[in-house]
Tab-separated table of C-alpha atoms and ligand atoms in Angstrom:
chain	number	residue	atom	x	y	z
A	1499	MET	CA	77.015	118.865	133.506
A	1500	ALA	CA	80.403	120.560	133.440
A	1501	ARG	CA	83.231	118.131	132.853
A	1502	GLY	CA	84.903	118.896	136.185
A	1503	ALA	CA	81.692	118.118	138.041
A	1504	TYR	CA	81.377	114.913	136.044
A	1505	HIS	CA	84.854	113.806	136.989
A	1506	ARG	CA	84.206	114.499	140.658
A	1507	LEU	CA	81.038	112.435	140.334
A	1508	VAL	CA	82.771	109.406	138.836
A	1509	GLY	CA	85.718	109.780	141.163
A	1510	VAL	CA	88.525	110.390	138.711
A	1511	ARG	CA	90.711	113.413	138.624
A	1512	ARG	CA	90.889	115.467	135.488
A	1513	GLY	CA	93.644	113.918	133.441
A	1514	ARG	CA	97.155	115.173	133.221
A	1515	SER	CA	99.711	114.157	130.654
A	1516	MET	CA	102.342	111.721	131.768
A	1517	GLY	CA	105.476	113.473	130.501
A	1518	ALA	CA	108.787	111.666	130.163
A	1519	VAL	CA	109.170	108.114	131.388
A	1520	ASP	CA	111.948	106.343	133.280
A	1521	VAL	CA	113.618	104.783	130.259
A	1522	ASP	CA	115.682	102.288	132.228
A	1523	ARG	CA	112.479	100.591	133.371
A	1524	LEU	CA	110.836	100.492	129.952
A	1525	PRO	CA	110.592	97.009	128.429
A	1526	ALA	CA	111.921	98.480	125.149
A	1527	PHE	CA	115.143	99.566	126.840
A	1528	LEU	CA	115.449	96.401	128.924
A	1529	ALA	CA	115.325	94.435	125.678
A	1530	ASP	CA	117.625	96.772	123.764
A	1531	GLN	CA	120.750	95.267	122.315
A	1532	ALA	CA	123.905	95.775	124.304
A	1533	PHE	CA	126.141	98.644	123.328
A	1534	GLU	CA	129.538	98.035	121.840
A	1535	PRO	CA	132.308	99.061	124.215
A	1536	GLY	CA	134.949	101.378	122.805
A	1537	LEU	CA	135.546	104.830	121.400
A	1538	THR	CA	134.661	105.895	117.868
A	1539	ALA	CA	135.093	109.318	116.271
A	1540	LEU	CA	132.894	110.325	113.326
A	1541	VAL	CA	135.080	112.993	111.772
A	1542	GLY	CA	134.300	115.931	109.503
A	1543	GLY	CA	130.516	115.741	109.218
A	1544	HIS	CA	127.874	118.461	109.374
A	1545	VAL	CA	125.817	118.025	112.515
A	1546	VAL	CA	122.031	118.490	112.594
A	1547	GLY	CA	120.773	120.243	115.722
A	1548	ASP	CA	117.488	120.167	117.614
A	1549	GLY	CA	115.498	122.271	115.180
A	1550	GLY	CA	116.439	119.984	112.302
A	1551	ARG	CA	118.941	122.529	110.957
A	1552	ARG	CA	122.601	122.098	110.290
A	1553	ALA	CA	123.941	123.360	113.575
A	1554	ALA	CA	127.628	123.191	112.798
A	1555	GLU	CA	129.947	122.120	110.006
A	1556	ARG	CA	133.084	119.938	110.149
A	1557	GLN	CA	132.390	118.426	113.525
A	1558	THR	CA	133.719	115.369	115.288
A	1559	VAL	CA	131.111	113.272	117.062
A	1560	LEU	CA	132.659	111.043	119.704
A	1561	VAL	CA	130.853	107.871	120.668
A	1562	ARG	CA	131.935	105.970	123.752
A	1563	ASP	CA	130.349	102.782	125.045
A	1564	GLY	CA	127.122	103.302	123.132
A	1565	ARG	CA	126.541	106.947	123.991
A	1566	VAL	CA	127.437	110.271	122.469
A	1567	GLU	CA	130.347	111.560	124.519
A	1568	ALA	CA	131.152	114.895	122.882
A	1569	ILE	CA	130.677	116.969	119.760
A	1570	SER	CA	133.405	119.418	118.827
A	1571	ALA	CA	135.133	121.059	115.887
A	1572	THR	CA	137.123	118.580	113.838
A	1573	THR	CA	140.118	120.894	113.998
A	1574	ASP	CA	140.344	120.030	117.708
A	1575	GLY	CA	141.405	116.499	116.735
A	1576	ALA	CA	140.214	113.129	118.037
A	1577	PRO	CA	141.466	111.460	121.224
A	1578	ASP	CA	144.131	108.768	121.077
A	1579	GLY	CA	142.770	105.292	120.684
A	1580	ALA	CA	139.542	106.326	118.942
A	1581	VAL	CA	138.503	104.409	115.854
A	1582	ILE	CA	138.342	107.139	113.201
A	1583	VAL	CA	135.462	107.135	110.706
A	1584	ASP	CA	135.762	109.737	107.960
A	1585	VAL	CA	132.339	111.285	107.259
A	1586	ALA	CA	133.688	114.512	105.741
A	1587	GLY	CA	130.997	116.507	103.979
A	1588	MET	CA	128.193	114.188	105.089
A	1589	THR	CA	125.276	114.958	107.389
A	1590	VAL	CA	125.320	113.466	110.873
A	1591	MET	CA	121.956	113.381	112.639
A	1592	ALA	CA	120.011	111.459	115.250
A	1593	GLY	CA	118.487	108.166	114.108
A	1594	LEU	CA	114.888	108.351	112.894
A	1595	VAL	CA	111.917	107.531	115.110
A	1596	ASP	CA	108.769	106.142	113.466
A	1597	ALA	CA	106.203	106.970	116.142
A	1598	HIS	CA	103.266	105.149	114.525
A	1599	ILE	CA	103.929	101.888	112.738
A	1600	HIS	CA	102.260	98.475	112.453
A	1601	VAL	CA	105.136	96.128	111.697
A	1602	SER	CA	103.078	92.944	111.858
A	1603	MET	CA	100.393	94.048	109.374
A	1604	LEU	CA	102.190	92.442	106.497
A	1605	ASP	CA	99.240	92.969	104.211
A	1606	ASP	CA	95.875	94.637	104.624
A	1607	ALA	CA	94.480	91.670	106.494
A	1608	GLY	CA	97.625	91.112	108.498
A	1609	ARG	CA	98.123	87.579	107.312
A	1610	GLY	CA	101.380	87.997	105.446
A	1611	PRO	CA	102.093	87.147	101.836
A	1612	ARG	CA	99.237	86.529	99.434
A	1613	LEU	CA	99.563	82.919	98.445
A	1614	ALA	CA	98.798	81.725	94.957
A	1615	LYS	CA	96.091	79.102	94.709
A	1616	GLY	CA	97.670	75.726	95.303
A	1617	ALA	CA	100.712	77.116	97.140
A	1618	GLU	CA	101.749	75.413	100.362
A	1619	PRO	CA	100.022	77.042	103.388
A	1620	LEU	CA	102.275	79.019	105.716
A	1621	HIS	CA	103.660	77.317	108.795
A	1622	PRO	CA	102.565	79.102	111.985
A	1623	GLY	CA	105.988	80.642	112.774
A	1624	VAL	CA	106.686	82.123	109.348
A	1625	LEU	CA	105.163	85.523	110.027
A	1626	GLY	CA	107.672	86.083	112.814
A	1627	HIS	CA	110.517	85.722	110.327
A	1628	LEU	CA	108.883	88.186	107.967
A	1629	VAL	CA	108.493	90.649	110.848
A	1630	GLY	CA	112.190	90.123	111.563
A	1631	ARG	CA	113.016	91.088	108.003
A	1632	THR	CA	111.063	94.359	108.312
A	1633	LEU	CA	112.797	95.148	111.597
A	1634	ARG	CA	116.238	94.669	110.038
A	1635	ASP	CA	115.190	96.770	107.041
A	1636	LEU	CA	114.139	99.606	109.340
A	1637	LEU	CA	117.741	99.901	110.516
A	1638	ARG	CA	118.964	100.012	106.911
A	1639	HIS	CA	116.638	102.983	106.430
A	1640	GLY	CA	118.057	104.766	109.452
A	1641	VAL	CA	115.080	104.101	111.735
A	1642	THR	CA	116.573	103.289	115.134
A	1643	THR	CA	113.414	103.516	117.275
A	1644	ILE	CA	109.843	102.533	116.512
A	1645	ARG	CA	106.596	102.761	118.401
A	1646	ASP	CA	104.335	99.954	117.234
A	1647	VAL	CA	100.746	101.000	117.840
A	1648	GLY	CA	98.925	97.762	117.141
A	1649	ALA	CA	100.108	94.290	116.240
A	1650	HIS	CA	98.526	90.947	115.511
A	1651	GLY	CA	98.802	88.888	118.658
A	1652	ASP	CA	102.129	88.824	120.483
A	1653	ILE	CA	104.297	88.622	117.405
A	1654	LEU	CA	106.275	91.796	118.183
A	1655	LEU	CA	106.668	90.976	121.854
A	1656	GLU	CA	108.145	87.680	120.687
A	1657	ALA	CA	110.383	89.345	118.110
A	1658	ARG	CA	111.657	91.762	120.737
A	1659	GLN	CA	112.694	88.924	123.026
A	1660	ALA	CA	114.477	87.278	120.110
A	1661	VAL	CA	116.378	90.547	119.532
A	1662	ARG	CA	117.227	90.759	123.216
A	1663	TYR	CA	118.876	87.366	123.034
A	1664	GLY	CA	120.839	88.141	119.910
A	1665	ALA	CA	118.752	86.639	117.098
A	1666	PHE	CA	119.105	89.692	114.849
A	1667	ASP	CA	119.524	93.467	114.874
A	1668	ALA	CA	116.432	95.635	115.187
A	1669	PRO	CA	115.415	99.141	116.168
A	1670	ARG	CA	114.425	99.841	119.748
A	1671	MET	CA	110.757	98.801	119.924
A	1672	LEU	CA	108.144	100.484	122.080
A	1673	LEU	CA	105.046	98.307	121.904
A	1674	SER	CA	101.404	98.917	122.746
A	1675	GLY	CA	100.351	95.310	123.218
A	1676	ARG	CA	96.672	94.988	122.237
A	1677	ILE	CA	94.812	98.200	121.431
A	1678	VAL	CA	92.141	98.842	124.058
A	1679	SER	CA	88.799	99.323	122.312
A	1680	ALA	CA	85.140	99.268	123.196
A	1681	THR	CA	83.362	96.279	121.689
A	1682	ALA	CA	83.453	97.447	118.082
A	1683	PRO	CA	83.559	96.259	114.462
A	1684	GLY	CA	87.303	96.965	114.164
A	1685	ALA	CA	88.065	93.951	116.312
A	1686	ARG	CA	86.563	91.758	113.582
A	1687	PHE	CA	88.633	93.500	110.917
A	1688	PHE	CA	91.965	93.205	112.751
A	1689	PRO	CA	92.008	89.790	114.414
A	1690	GLY	CA	94.179	89.582	117.507
A	1691	MET	CA	94.921	93.295	117.583
A	1692	TYR	CA	92.254	94.644	119.942
A	1693	ARG	CA	91.408	94.019	123.563
A	1694	GLU	CA	87.724	94.858	123.676
A	1695	ALA	CA	86.697	96.290	127.036
A	1696	ASP	CA	83.464	97.842	128.235
A	1697	GLY	CA	82.969	99.953	131.333
A	1698	PRO	CA	85.685	101.661	133.394
A	1699	ASP	CA	86.622	98.565	135.405
A	1700	ASP	CA	87.087	96.426	132.326
A	1701	ILE	CA	89.112	99.208	130.709
A	1702	ARG	CA	91.394	99.265	133.766
A	1703	ARG	CA	91.813	95.525	133.542
A	1704	ALA	CA	92.600	95.810	129.831
A	1705	VAL	CA	95.332	98.377	130.585
A	1706	ARG	CA	96.778	96.136	133.287
A	1707	GLU	CA	96.810	93.183	130.899
A	1708	GLN	CA	98.944	95.118	128.424
A	1709	ILE	CA	101.398	96.099	131.135
A	1710	ARG	CA	101.487	92.467	132.224
A	1711	SER	CA	102.425	91.295	128.741
A	1712	GLY	CA	105.275	93.796	128.367
A	1713	ALA	CA	103.764	96.879	126.734
A	1714	ASP	CA	105.709	100.152	126.952
A	1715	PHE	CA	102.594	102.328	126.618
A	1716	VAL	CA	98.903	101.742	126.004
A	1717	LYS	CA	96.621	102.781	123.175
A	1718	ILE	CA	92.877	103.270	123.018
A	1719	MET	CA	90.414	103.705	120.171
A	1720	SER	CA	88.646	106.896	121.172
A	1721	THR	CA	86.829	106.822	117.842
A	1722	GLY	CA	86.255	104.313	115.078
A	1723	ALA	CA	88.744	103.900	112.246
A	1724	ARG	CA	88.672	105.337	108.742
A	1725	SER	CA	89.750	101.954	107.386
A	1726	VAL	CA	86.750	100.032	108.717
A	1727	GLU	CA	83.523	100.438	106.765
A	1728	LEU	CA	81.331	99.505	109.731
A	1729	GLU	CA	82.778	102.211	111.967
A	1730	ASN	CA	81.730	105.838	111.997
A	1731	PRO	CA	84.812	107.750	113.076
A	1732	LEU	CA	82.919	110.906	114.065
A	1733	PRO	CA	81.295	110.023	117.403
A	1734	SER	CA	83.303	108.951	120.405
A	1735	GLN	CA	83.516	105.202	120.809
A	1736	VAL	CA	84.037	105.307	124.573
A	1737	THR	CA	82.340	107.150	127.412
A	1738	PRO	CA	84.048	109.907	129.407
A	1739	ALA	CA	84.322	107.558	132.382
A	1740	GLU	CA	85.959	104.857	130.246
A	1741	MET	CA	88.477	107.300	128.791
A	1742	ALA	CA	89.258	108.751	132.218
A	1743	ALA	CA	89.761	105.241	133.642
A	1744	PHE	CA	92.132	104.455	130.762
A	1745	THR	CA	94.484	107.396	131.267
A	1746	ASP	CA	94.219	107.249	135.046
A	1747	GLU	CA	95.200	103.585	135.216
A	1748	ALA	CA	98.113	104.001	132.808
A	1749	HIS	CA	99.443	107.236	134.297
A	1750	ARG	CA	99.154	106.023	137.856
A	1751	GLN	CA	101.465	103.190	136.864
A	1752	THR	CA	103.696	105.664	134.932
A	1753	TYR	CA	102.812	104.404	131.468
A	1754	ARG	CA	102.151	106.769	128.621
A	1755	THR	CA	98.992	106.737	126.556
A	1756	ALA	CA	98.038	107.112	122.901
A	1757	ALA	CA	94.584	107.575	121.433
A	1758	HIS	CA	93.326	106.885	117.950
A	1759	CYS	CA	91.310	110.052	117.339
A	1760	GLU	CA	89.413	110.948	114.213
A	1761	GLY	CA	86.200	112.822	115.028
A	1762	LEU	CA	86.165	115.691	117.479
A	1763	ALA	CA	84.087	114.046	120.199
A	1764	GLY	CA	86.664	111.334	120.871
A	1765	SER	CA	89.572	113.758	120.432
A	1766	GLU	CA	88.091	116.052	123.046
A	1767	LEU	CA	87.585	113.200	125.514
A	1768	ALA	CA	91.152	112.008	125.043
A	1769	ILE	CA	92.728	115.441	125.400
A	1770	GLU	CA	90.565	116.273	128.414
A	1771	ALA	CA	91.630	113.013	130.040
A	1772	GLY	CA	95.309	113.915	129.605
A	1773	ILE	CA	96.217	111.601	126.736
A	1774	ASP	CA	99.891	111.883	125.770
A	1775	THR	CA	99.669	111.460	122.004
A	1776	VAL	CA	96.821	112.085	119.588
A	1777	GLU	CA	97.045	109.778	116.588
A	1778	HIS	CA	95.603	111.258	113.344
A	1779	GLY	CA	93.380	113.960	114.912
A	1780	PHE	CA	92.142	115.205	111.513
A	1781	HIS	CA	89.360	117.394	112.804
A	1782	LEU	CA	91.247	119.293	115.486
A	1783	HIS	CA	91.433	122.436	113.337
A	1784	GLU	CA	87.762	122.903	114.196
A	1785	ARG	CA	88.677	123.249	117.874
A	1786	PRO	CA	91.630	125.631	118.247
A	1787	ASP	CA	91.118	125.532	122.026
A	1788	LEU	CA	91.988	121.814	122.030
A	1789	LEU	CA	95.144	122.494	120.014
A	1790	ASP	CA	96.093	125.213	122.504
A	1791	ARG	CA	95.581	122.755	125.305
A	1792	MET	CA	97.759	120.192	123.556
A	1793	ALA	CA	100.514	122.772	123.131
A	1794	GLU	CA	100.253	123.785	126.773
A	1795	HIS	CA	100.428	120.193	128.072
A	1796	GLY	CA	102.993	118.854	125.624
A	1797	THR	CA	100.476	116.518	123.988
A	1798	VAL	CA	102.003	115.326	120.725
A	1799	LEU	CA	100.136	115.106	117.405
A	1800	VAL	CA	101.030	112.266	115.021
A	1801	PRO	CA	99.388	113.282	111.715
A	1802	THR	CA	100.045	110.056	109.682
A	1803	LEU	CA	99.647	111.735	106.290
A	1804	ASP	CA	101.043	108.991	104.082
A	1805	PHE	CA	98.392	106.471	105.048
A	1806	LEU	CA	95.703	109.107	104.448
A	1807	HIS	CA	96.996	109.467	100.912
A	1808	HIS	CA	96.866	105.711	100.552
A	1809	VAL	CA	93.182	105.543	101.493
A	1810	ALA	CA	92.278	108.573	99.382
A	1811	GLU	CA	94.298	107.668	96.307
A	1812	SER	CA	94.674	103.914	95.898
A	1813	ASP	CA	91.727	101.939	94.624
A	1814	ALA	CA	92.248	99.229	97.223
A	1815	TRP	CA	89.467	100.598	99.437
A	1816	THR	CA	85.691	100.604	99.180
A	1817	PRO	CA	84.359	103.658	97.303
A	1818	GLU	CA	82.824	104.990	100.538
A	1819	LEU	CA	86.098	104.737	102.474
A	1820	GLU	CA	87.988	106.290	99.573
A	1821	ALA	CA	85.586	109.262	99.506
A	1822	GLN	CA	85.929	109.636	103.265
A	1823	GLY	CA	89.704	109.489	102.809
A	1824	VAL	CA	89.626	112.439	100.403
A	1825	SER	CA	87.714	114.479	102.953
A	1826	ASN	CA	90.079	113.381	105.745
A	1827	LEU	CA	93.058	114.587	103.748
A	1828	HIS	CA	91.489	118.019	103.448
A	1829	HIS	CA	90.872	118.168	107.200
A	1830	ALA	CA	94.337	116.797	107.985
A	1831	GLN	CA	95.968	119.618	106.040
A	1832	ARG	CA	93.999	122.245	107.923
A	1833	THR	CA	94.794	120.553	111.238
A	1834	LEU	CA	98.507	120.366	110.449
A	1835	ASP	CA	98.532	124.110	109.672
A	1836	ALA	CA	96.557	124.961	112.809
A	1837	ALA	CA	98.638	122.677	115.033
A	1838	ARG	CA	101.880	124.280	113.862
A	1839	ALA	CA	100.411	127.729	114.426
A	1840	ALA	CA	99.370	126.705	117.950
A	1841	GLY	CA	102.827	125.311	118.740
A	1842	VAL	CA	101.794	121.661	119.087
A	1843	THR	CA	104.684	119.175	118.894
A	1844	ILE	CA	104.451	117.089	115.729
A	1845	ALA	CA	105.875	113.569	115.494
A	1846	LEU	CA	106.454	111.554	112.359
A	1847	GLY	CA	104.369	108.391	112.180
A	1848	SER	CA	104.083	106.461	108.927
A	1849	ASP	CA	101.040	104.394	109.925
A	1850	GLY	CA	102.657	101.947	107.533
A	1851	VAL	CA	103.888	98.393	107.614
A	1852	THR	CA	107.262	98.738	105.911
A	1853	ALA	CA	110.720	100.155	106.534
A	1854	GLU	CA	110.239	102.782	103.804
A	1855	GLY	CA	107.247	104.324	105.595
A	1856	ALA	CA	109.255	106.812	107.639
A	1857	SER	CA	111.045	108.357	104.669
A	1858	ARG	CA	107.753	108.494	102.751
A	1859	GLU	CA	106.053	110.273	105.654
A	1860	LEU	CA	109.007	112.651	105.877
A	1861	ARG	CA	108.351	113.668	102.272
A	1862	ARG	CA	104.627	113.993	102.994
A	1863	LEU	CA	105.274	116.361	105.907
A	1864	VAL	CA	107.266	118.609	103.566
A	1865	GLU	CA	104.678	118.278	100.790
A	1866	HIS	CA	102.049	119.411	103.324
A	1867	GLY	CA	103.954	122.519	104.331
A	1868	LEU	CA	106.671	121.756	106.863
A	1869	PRO	CA	110.074	123.186	105.985
A	1870	PRO	CA	112.606	120.306	105.750
A	1871	PRO	CA	114.246	121.117	109.118
A	1872	GLU	CA	110.867	121.017	110.854
A	1873	ALA	CA	110.059	117.684	109.207
A	1874	LEU	CA	113.428	116.292	110.336
A	1875	ALA	CA	112.714	117.491	113.859
A	1876	ALA	CA	109.355	115.653	113.745
A	1877	ALA	CA	111.244	112.525	112.628
A	1878	THR	CA	113.717	112.669	115.522
A	1879	LEU	CA	113.055	114.800	118.600
A	1880	GLY	CA	109.296	114.948	117.900
A	1881	GLY	CA	109.181	111.166	117.907
A	1882	ALA	CA	111.238	110.955	121.095
A	1883	LEU	CA	108.839	113.384	122.787
A	1884	ALA	CA	105.863	111.335	121.598
A	1885	LEU	CA	107.414	108.274	123.223
A	1886	GLY	CA	108.496	110.140	126.353
A	1887	ILE	CA	112.102	109.042	125.833
A	1888	GLU	CA	113.654	112.396	124.959
A	1889	SER	CA	116.179	111.922	127.759
A	1890	ALA	CA	117.675	109.039	125.778
A	1891	VAL	CA	117.170	109.548	122.032
A	1892	GLY	CA	116.043	112.051	119.413
A	1893	ARG	CA	119.040	114.389	119.519
A	1894	LEU	CA	122.783	114.302	119.155
A	1895	GLU	CA	123.819	115.320	122.606
A	1896	PRO	CA	126.435	114.130	125.085
A	1897	GLY	CA	125.014	111.462	127.373
A	1898	LEU	CA	122.251	110.340	125.011
A	1899	ARG	CA	122.226	106.970	123.246
A	1900	ALA	CA	124.394	106.982	120.140
A	1901	ASP	CA	121.604	106.309	117.646
A	1902	ILE	CA	123.133	108.072	114.667
A	1903	LEU	CA	122.304	108.359	110.978
A	1904	VAL	CA	124.961	109.572	108.552
A	1905	ILE	CA	123.625	110.633	105.161
A	1906	ASP	CA	125.668	111.417	102.079
A	1907	GLY	CA	123.739	114.569	101.218
A	1908	ASP	CA	121.919	117.383	102.946
A	1909	PRO	CA	118.426	116.410	104.178
A	1910	THR	CA	118.024	119.828	105.788
A	1911	GLU	CA	117.690	121.118	102.213
A	1912	ASP	CA	116.005	118.133	100.598
A	1913	VAL	CA	114.488	115.322	102.659
A	1914	GLU	CA	114.252	113.026	99.590
A	1915	VAL	CA	117.823	111.960	100.229
A	1916	VAL	CA	116.784	110.194	103.448
A	1917	GLY	CA	114.776	107.607	101.503
A	1918	ARG	CA	117.630	106.706	99.165
A	1919	LEU	CA	119.412	103.678	100.563
A	1920	GLU	CA	122.548	104.314	98.518
A	1921	ARG	CA	122.918	107.603	100.425
A	1922	VAL	CA	122.669	106.015	103.861
A	1923	ALA	CA	126.346	105.981	104.770
A	1924	LEU	CA	126.190	104.740	108.337
A	1925	VAL	CA	123.620	103.799	110.960
A	1926	LEU	CA	124.651	103.367	114.582
A	1927	HIS	CA	122.278	101.945	117.166
A	1928	ASN	CA	123.569	102.279	120.732
A	1929	GLY	CA	126.905	103.102	119.104
A	1930	ARG	CA	126.998	99.831	117.192
A	1931	ARG	CA	127.186	99.830	113.430
A	1932	VAL	CA	124.008	98.203	112.146
A	1933	ALA	CA	123.777	99.458	108.547
A	1934	GLY	CA	125.241	101.784	105.924
A	1935	ASN	CA	127.371	101.779	102.769
A	1936	LEU	CA	130.400	103.497	104.182
A	1937	THR	CA	133.577	101.452	104.157
A	1938	CYS	CA	135.022	102.074	107.556
A	1939	PRO	CA	136.619	100.302	110.488
A	1940	ALA	CA	133.692	100.941	112.854
B	3434	ZN	ZN1	97.681	103.148	112.809
């Protein structure tokens, strides 16, 4: 049966992507820390533009009340009353977005530190503090927005409320809540992370539950995972009707959707149903028509290369998963090449658990063929597009949130410098200084 006929039969319309969201209604923005009132001028820096290139040298970036107000030549001078921050010769760019992170997976099993035999067991609330540490570290690494795509329980929802009420500084957090999955082995491997649901009605209920608990978007396992030995990632794990119910329910309520996609069958279902971001998507090079469709609809690909290297190259995994990882890496390279050729938007996602993940993935993107400016674009605007919040972050532009990273060096030539903490001069989040080595009055 042709897909269109199928959709008419089950009563769902063929999926369309969601596009940008109303950021002021997103839980992530409602919980965001307040901006700092006032006027600051970052003077003399080289500004990175949309394409990840140095757009202009010796610029003054004016920040007022948490937003970028203007960008102009430094020779024009700064307005009276502005706090002047000298960033002469440094690179001024938008804060990084890690579009695929798992902050609460503190170790492979998600249970936090490995305790020596005989050590005191952890108190129940300790993991929340460790998550808080990672969130603060993300800011020190210039990551001002994250999209967490699967957490253990409600730990990140709790951390976000703590941030809202001033407990500590953290990046803006877009959260998936529980990952919607068919009844599947992965739910045994990642306790508290999945909401198993079977049949379109249960899938709808699962989506609604995530919205109820404060999710900013919803995620589904369209295929099994490469990190779970009992799952075969090649076939689709959900039916067409289940996938269509998932995107329909989320989009109707104006929430964006992400799908974990490895094999082609699940990738096809997700893209056909109008999914907004394809996570991993290793095999898409075998279906150029799907990549064309992604490019046409603005569906974003999050390649997550660094974690692929981890599975293929560390001996932490079972021999079978490691061998599968090697093959995945080969496919991922071909898909990255084909996706770029097709004009698909790429977003940086570390698929990691630490603050260093974003800068590692940035290096991986370059290692796998992206010129540094393109990799920087994936780490900023690409991420904002993946999250549907490009009206608020991802670029240095008047009116957008002043999430700004100042680097002592030129990442448009060499992205390595982004991962070196001693080169992170200044990090502003909503115009507020949250990290950086620069001695300045801001
Ligand atoms: Zn992941």
